[in-house]
Coordinates of C-alpha atoms in Angstrom, one line a residue:
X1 CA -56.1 -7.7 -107.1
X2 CA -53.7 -5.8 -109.9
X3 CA -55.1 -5.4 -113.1
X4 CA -52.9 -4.8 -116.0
X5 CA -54.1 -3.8 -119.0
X6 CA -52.9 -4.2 -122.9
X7 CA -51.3 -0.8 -122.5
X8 CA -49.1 -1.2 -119.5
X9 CA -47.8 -4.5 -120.4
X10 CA -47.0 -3.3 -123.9
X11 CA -44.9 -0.3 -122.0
X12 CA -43.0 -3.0 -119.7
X13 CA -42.3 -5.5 -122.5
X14 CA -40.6 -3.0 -125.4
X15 CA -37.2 -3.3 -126.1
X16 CA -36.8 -5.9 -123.4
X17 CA -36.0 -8.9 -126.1
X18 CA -32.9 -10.3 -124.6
X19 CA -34.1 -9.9 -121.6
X20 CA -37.0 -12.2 -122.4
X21 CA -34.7 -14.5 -124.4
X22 CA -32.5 -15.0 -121.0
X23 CA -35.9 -15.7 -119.1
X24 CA -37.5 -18.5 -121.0
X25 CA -34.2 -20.3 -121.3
X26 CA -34.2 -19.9 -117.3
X27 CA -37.9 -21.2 -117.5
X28 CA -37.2 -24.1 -119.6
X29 CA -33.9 -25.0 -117.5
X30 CA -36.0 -25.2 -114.2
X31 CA -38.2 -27.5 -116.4
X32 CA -35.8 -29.8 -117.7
X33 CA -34.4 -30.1 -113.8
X34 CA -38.3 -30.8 -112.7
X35 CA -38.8 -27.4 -110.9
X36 CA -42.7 -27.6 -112.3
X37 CA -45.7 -29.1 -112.4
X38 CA -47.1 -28.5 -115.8
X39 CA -50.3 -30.2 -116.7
X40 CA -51.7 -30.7 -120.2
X41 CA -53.2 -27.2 -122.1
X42 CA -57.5 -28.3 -122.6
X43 CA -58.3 -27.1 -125.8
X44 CA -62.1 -26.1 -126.0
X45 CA -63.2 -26.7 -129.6
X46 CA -66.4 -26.0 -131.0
X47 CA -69.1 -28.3 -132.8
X48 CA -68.7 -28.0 -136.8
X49 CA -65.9 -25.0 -136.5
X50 CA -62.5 -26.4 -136.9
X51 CA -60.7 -23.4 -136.9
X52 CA -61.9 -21.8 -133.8
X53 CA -60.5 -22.7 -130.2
X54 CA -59.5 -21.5 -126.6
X55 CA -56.9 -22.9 -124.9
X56 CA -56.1 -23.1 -121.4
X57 CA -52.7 -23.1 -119.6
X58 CA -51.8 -23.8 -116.1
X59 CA -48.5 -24.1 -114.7
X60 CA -46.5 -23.8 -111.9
X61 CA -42.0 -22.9 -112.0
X62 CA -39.8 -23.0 -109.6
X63 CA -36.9 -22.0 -108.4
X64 CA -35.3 -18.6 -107.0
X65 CA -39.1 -17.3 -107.4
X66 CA -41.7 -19.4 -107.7
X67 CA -44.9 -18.5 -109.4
X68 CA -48.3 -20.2 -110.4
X69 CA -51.2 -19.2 -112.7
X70 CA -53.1 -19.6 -116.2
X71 CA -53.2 -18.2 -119.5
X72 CA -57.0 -18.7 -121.3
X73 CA -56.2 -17.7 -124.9
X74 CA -58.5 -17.5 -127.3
X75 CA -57.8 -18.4 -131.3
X76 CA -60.1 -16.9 -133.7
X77 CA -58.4 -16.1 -137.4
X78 CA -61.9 -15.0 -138.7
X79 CA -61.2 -11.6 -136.4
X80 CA -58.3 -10.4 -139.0
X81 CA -61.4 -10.0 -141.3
X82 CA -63.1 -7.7 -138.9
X83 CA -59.6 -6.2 -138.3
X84 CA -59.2 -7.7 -134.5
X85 CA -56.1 -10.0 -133.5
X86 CA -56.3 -13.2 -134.2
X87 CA -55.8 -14.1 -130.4
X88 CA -56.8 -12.8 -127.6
X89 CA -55.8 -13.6 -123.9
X90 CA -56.0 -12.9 -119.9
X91 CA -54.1 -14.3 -117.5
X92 CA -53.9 -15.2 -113.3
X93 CA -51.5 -15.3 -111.0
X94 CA -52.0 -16.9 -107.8
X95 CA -50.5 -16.6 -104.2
X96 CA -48.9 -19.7 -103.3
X97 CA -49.4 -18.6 -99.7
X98 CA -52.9 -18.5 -99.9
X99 CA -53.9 -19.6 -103.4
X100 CA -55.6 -16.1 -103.7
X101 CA -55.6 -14.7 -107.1
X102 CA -53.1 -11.6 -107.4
X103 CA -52.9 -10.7 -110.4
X104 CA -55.2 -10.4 -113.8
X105 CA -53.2 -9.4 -116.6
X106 CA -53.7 -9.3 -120.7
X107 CA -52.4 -12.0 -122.0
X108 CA -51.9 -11.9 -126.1
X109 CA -49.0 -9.9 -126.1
X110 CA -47.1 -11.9 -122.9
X111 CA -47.7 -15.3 -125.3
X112 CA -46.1 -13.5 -128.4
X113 CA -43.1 -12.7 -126.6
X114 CA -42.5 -15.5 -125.1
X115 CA -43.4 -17.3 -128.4
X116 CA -40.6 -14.9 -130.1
X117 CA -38.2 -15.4 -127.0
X118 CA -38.7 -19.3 -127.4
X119 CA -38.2 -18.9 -131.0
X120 CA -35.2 -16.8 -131.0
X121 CA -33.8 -18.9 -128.1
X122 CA -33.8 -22.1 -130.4
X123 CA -32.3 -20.5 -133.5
X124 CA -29.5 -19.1 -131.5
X125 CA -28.8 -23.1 -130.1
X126 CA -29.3 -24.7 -132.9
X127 CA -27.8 -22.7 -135.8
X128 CA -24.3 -23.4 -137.1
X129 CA -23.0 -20.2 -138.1
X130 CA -24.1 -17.1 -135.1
X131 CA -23.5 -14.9 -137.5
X132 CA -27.3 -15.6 -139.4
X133 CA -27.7 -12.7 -141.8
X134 CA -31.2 -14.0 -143.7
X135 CA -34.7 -15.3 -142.3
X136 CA -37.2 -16.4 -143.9
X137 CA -40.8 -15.9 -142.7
X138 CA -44.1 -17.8 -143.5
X139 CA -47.0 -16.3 -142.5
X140 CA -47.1 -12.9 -141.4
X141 CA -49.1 -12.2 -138.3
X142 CA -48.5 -11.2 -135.4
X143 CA -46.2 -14.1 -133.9
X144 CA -43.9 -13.8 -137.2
X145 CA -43.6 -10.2 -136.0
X146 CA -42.2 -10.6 -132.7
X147 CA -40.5 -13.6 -133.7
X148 CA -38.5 -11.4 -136.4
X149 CA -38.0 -8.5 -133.7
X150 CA -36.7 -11.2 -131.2
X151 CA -34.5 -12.8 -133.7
X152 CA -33.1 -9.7 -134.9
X153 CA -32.2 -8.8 -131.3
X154 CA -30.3 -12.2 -130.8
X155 CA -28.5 -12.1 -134.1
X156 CA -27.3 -8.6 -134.6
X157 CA -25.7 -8.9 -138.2
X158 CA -29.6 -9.7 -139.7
X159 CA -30.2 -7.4 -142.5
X160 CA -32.3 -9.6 -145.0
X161 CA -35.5 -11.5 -144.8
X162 CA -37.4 -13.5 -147.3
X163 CA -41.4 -13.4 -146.8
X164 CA -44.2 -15.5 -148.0
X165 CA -48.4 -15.4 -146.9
X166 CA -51.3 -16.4 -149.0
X167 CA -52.4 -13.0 -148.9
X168 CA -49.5 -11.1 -151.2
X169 CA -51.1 -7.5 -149.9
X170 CA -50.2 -9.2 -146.2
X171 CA -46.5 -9.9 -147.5
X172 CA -46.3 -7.0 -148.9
X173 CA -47.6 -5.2 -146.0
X174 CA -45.1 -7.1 -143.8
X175 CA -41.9 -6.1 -145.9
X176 CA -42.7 -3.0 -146.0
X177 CA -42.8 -2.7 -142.6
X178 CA -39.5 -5.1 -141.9
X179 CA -37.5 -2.0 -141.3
X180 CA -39.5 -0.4 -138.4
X181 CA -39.2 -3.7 -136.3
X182 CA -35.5 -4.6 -137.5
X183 CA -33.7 -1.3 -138.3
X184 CA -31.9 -1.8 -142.0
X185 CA -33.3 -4.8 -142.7
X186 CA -34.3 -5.4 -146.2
X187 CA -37.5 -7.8 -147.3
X188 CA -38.3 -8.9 -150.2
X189 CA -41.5 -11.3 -150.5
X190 CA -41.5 -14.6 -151.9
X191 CA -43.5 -16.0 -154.8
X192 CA -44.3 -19.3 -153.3
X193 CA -43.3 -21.3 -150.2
X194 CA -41.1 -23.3 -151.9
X195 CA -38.6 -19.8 -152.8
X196 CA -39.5 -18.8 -149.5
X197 CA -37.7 -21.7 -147.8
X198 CA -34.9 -22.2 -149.8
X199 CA -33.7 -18.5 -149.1
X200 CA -32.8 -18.5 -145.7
X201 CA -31.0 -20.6 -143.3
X202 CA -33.2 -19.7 -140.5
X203 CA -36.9 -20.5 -141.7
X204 CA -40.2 -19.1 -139.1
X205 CA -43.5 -21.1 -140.0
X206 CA -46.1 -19.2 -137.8
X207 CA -49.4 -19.9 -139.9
X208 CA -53.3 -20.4 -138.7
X209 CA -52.9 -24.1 -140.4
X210 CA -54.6 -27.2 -139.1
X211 CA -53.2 -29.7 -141.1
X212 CA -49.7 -30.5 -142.8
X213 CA -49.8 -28.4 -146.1
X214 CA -46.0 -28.0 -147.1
X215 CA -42.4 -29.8 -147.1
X216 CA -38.7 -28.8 -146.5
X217 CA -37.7 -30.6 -149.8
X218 CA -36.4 -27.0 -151.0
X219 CA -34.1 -26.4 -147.5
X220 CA -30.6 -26.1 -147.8
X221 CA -28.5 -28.6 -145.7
X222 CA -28.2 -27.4 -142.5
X223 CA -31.5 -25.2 -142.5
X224 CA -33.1 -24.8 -138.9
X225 CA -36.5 -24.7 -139.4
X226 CA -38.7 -22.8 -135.9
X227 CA -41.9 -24.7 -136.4
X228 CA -43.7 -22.9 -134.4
X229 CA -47.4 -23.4 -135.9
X230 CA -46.8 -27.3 -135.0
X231 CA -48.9 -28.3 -137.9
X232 CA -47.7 -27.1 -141.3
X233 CA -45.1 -29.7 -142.2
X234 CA -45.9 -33.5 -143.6
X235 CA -44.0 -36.3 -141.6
X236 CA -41.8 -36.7 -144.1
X237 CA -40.2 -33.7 -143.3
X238 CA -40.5 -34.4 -139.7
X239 CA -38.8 -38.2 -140.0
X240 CA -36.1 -36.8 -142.7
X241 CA -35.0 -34.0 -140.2
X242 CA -33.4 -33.6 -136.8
X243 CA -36.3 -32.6 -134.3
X244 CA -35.8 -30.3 -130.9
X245 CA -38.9 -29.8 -128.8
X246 CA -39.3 -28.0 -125.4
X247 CA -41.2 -31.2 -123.8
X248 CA -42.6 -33.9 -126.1
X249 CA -45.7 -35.4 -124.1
X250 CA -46.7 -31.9 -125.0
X251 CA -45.8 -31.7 -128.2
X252 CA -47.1 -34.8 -129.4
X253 CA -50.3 -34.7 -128.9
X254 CA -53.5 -32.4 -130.3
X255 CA -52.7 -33.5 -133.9
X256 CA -49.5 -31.6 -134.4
X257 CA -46.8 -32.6 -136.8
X258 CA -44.8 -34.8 -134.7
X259 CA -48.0 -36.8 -133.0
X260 CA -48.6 -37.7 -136.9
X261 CA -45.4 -38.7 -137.2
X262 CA -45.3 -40.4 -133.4
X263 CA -48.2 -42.4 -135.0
X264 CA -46.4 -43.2 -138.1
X265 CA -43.6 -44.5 -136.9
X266 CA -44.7 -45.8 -133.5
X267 CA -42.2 -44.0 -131.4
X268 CA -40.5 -40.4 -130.5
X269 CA -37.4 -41.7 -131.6
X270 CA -37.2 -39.0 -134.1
X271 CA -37.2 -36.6 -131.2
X272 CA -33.2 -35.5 -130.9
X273 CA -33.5 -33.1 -127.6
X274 CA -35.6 -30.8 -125.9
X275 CA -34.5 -27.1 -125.6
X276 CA -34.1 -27.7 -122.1
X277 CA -31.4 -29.9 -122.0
X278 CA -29.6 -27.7 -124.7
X279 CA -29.8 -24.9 -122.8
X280 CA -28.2 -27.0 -119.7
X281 CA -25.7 -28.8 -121.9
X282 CA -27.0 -32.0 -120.7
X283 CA -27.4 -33.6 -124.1
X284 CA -24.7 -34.3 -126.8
X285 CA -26.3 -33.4 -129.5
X286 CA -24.1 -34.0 -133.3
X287 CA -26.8 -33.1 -136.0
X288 CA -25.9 -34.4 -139.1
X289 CA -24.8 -31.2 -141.0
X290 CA -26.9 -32.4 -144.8
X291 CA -30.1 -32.6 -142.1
X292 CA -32.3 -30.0 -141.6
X293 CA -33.4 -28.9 -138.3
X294 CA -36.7 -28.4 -137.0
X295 CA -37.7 -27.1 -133.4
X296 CA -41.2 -27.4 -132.4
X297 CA -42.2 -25.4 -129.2
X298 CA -46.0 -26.5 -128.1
X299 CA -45.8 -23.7 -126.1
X300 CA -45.7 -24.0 -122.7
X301 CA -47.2 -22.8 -119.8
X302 CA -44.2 -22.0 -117.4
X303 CA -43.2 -19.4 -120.2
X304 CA -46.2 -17.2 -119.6
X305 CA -46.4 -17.5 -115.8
X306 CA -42.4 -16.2 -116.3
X307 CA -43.1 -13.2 -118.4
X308 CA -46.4 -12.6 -116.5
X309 CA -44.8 -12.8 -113.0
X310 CA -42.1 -10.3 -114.4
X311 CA -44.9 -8.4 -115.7
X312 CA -46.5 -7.8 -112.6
X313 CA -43.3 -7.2 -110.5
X314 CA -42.0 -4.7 -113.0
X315 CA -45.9 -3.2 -112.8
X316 CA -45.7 -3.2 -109.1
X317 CA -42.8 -1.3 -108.4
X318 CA -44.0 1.5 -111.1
X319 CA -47.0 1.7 -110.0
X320 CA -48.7 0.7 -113.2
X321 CA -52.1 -1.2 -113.2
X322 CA -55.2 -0.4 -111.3
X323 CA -55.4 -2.4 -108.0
X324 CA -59.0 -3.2 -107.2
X325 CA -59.1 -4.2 -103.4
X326 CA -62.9 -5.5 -102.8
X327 CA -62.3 -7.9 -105.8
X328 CA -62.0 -10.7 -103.1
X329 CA -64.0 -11.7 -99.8
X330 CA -62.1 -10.6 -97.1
X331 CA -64.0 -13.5 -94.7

């Protein structure tokens, strides 16, 4: 068994953003094509705590290299009071010779970049203009800092972003800090949502919420909107707009967004195209150019068994990792 701590998988990951980007639009290409078996994520909730939850992901992806495993991720927001991540994670990868377990890896920082990647990956399909200057970010955790490192990797000529959190020292904090994690970039924070959204024409929701809590009414025509908290934005937004997902039995479900608005209107037919198919070319997708866009990732399985299995090849060839060879019977 390889073990791979926070440390080494930090190491592997840094600076390899495009590199991501190109490997979770391979992951969601084998996808689209059927090249996985991806079975609903179980959410285990907790009685009278709403806000609390662990999550489990298994997958299995084709292709050129096959791979099979789980991420178990763990959401608790109360831990940013204690000054702990939000999230926490581990992951497995399994042996499809044997089914052994190989591999045991920490997982939070593998399902921020491949969050990021995912993000990133959208904006650059769905955007109008490659040339995106200004992003906007709500909420400004750790997923809204990858996503802006990833997104500043895939559109080189960023150099502003707008910035909005409940907590103004946490905006603050973030903008100040813009410039380490996109080098030049300038930040300014925004005094509501409302400013926040109207600033950019790329738009990052990455918030803790569990219920629809804002509109797009303030996004310019045009606006592609990387939903990637699933839950912040009321249907009307969702029915007015032009929706991407990466696969919608997953993303309609566990009372996102677009299951309220499945519910509403009694169909996906709101649902444009999934990532997939845009990265394939398989879908003609027009959008109307007065329409915002909104993507919506759930978040998928095959993503983290990618970066994971790249994780542990990279790991493997360094010699990074501590392998611990009684961890299984041997008879």
């Amino acid at each position: 068994m390889l073990i791979i701590g926070h440390e080494g998988v930090h190491d592997i990951l840094t600076g390899r953003e495009k590199d991501l980007i190109d490997l979770v639009g391979a992951a969601y290409a084998l996808h689209e094509e059927g090249q996985s078996s991806l079975p609903h994520s179980t959410f285990l909730r907790f009685p009278d705590n709403a806000r609390d939850r662990i999550i489990s992901l298994i997958a299995y992806l084709g292709g050129p290299k096959p791979v099979a495993g789980m991420k178990w991720i763990s959401s608790f927001p109360g831990n940013l009071e204690l000054g702990l991540p939000r999230a926490s994670a581990a992951m497995v990868l399994n042996s499809l010779e044997t089914g052994r377990p190989e591999a045991f890896i920490e997982g939070s920082l593998i399902s921020a970049k491949r969050t990021a990647a995912s993000a990133a990956l959208g904006a650059g399909l769905l955007v109008a203009d490659q040339d995106v200057t200004a992003v906007s970010l709500i909420a400004c955790g750790l997923i809204n800092r990858e996503i802006l490192r990833f997104l500043g990797a895939r559109f080189p000529k960023l150099n502003e972003i707008t910035v909005f959190d409940l907590d103004p020292a946490r905006a603050a904090g973030f903008a100040e800090r813009a410039g380490e994690i996109v080098p030049g970039v300038t930040a300014r924070v925004a005094t509501d949502l409302a400013q926040a959204v109207a600033a950019s024409p790329v738009v990052s929701i990455a918030s803790t919420a569990i219920e629809p809590h804002m509109d797009l009414d303030a996004a310019a025509p045009g606006t592609v909107v990387l939903h990637i908290s699933l839950r912040d934005l009321v249907t009307r937004s969702i029915l007015d707009s032009h929706n991407v997902v990466d696969d919608a039995d997953h993303a309609c479900r566990e009372g996102t967004s677009l299951f309220l608005a499945e519910r509403e209107v009694g169909s996906r037919r709101f649902i444009d195209a999934s990532v997939g198919a845009l990265v394939r070319g398989t879908v003609d997708f027009q959008p109307d150019p007065k329409k915002t866009i909104v993507y919506s990732p759930f978040g998928l399985g095959i993503l983290d068994i990618a970066v994971a299995q790249f994780v542990r090849d990279t790991a493997s060839l360094a010699g990074v990792g501590v392998t611990v060879d009684n961890f299984l019977p041997t008879s």
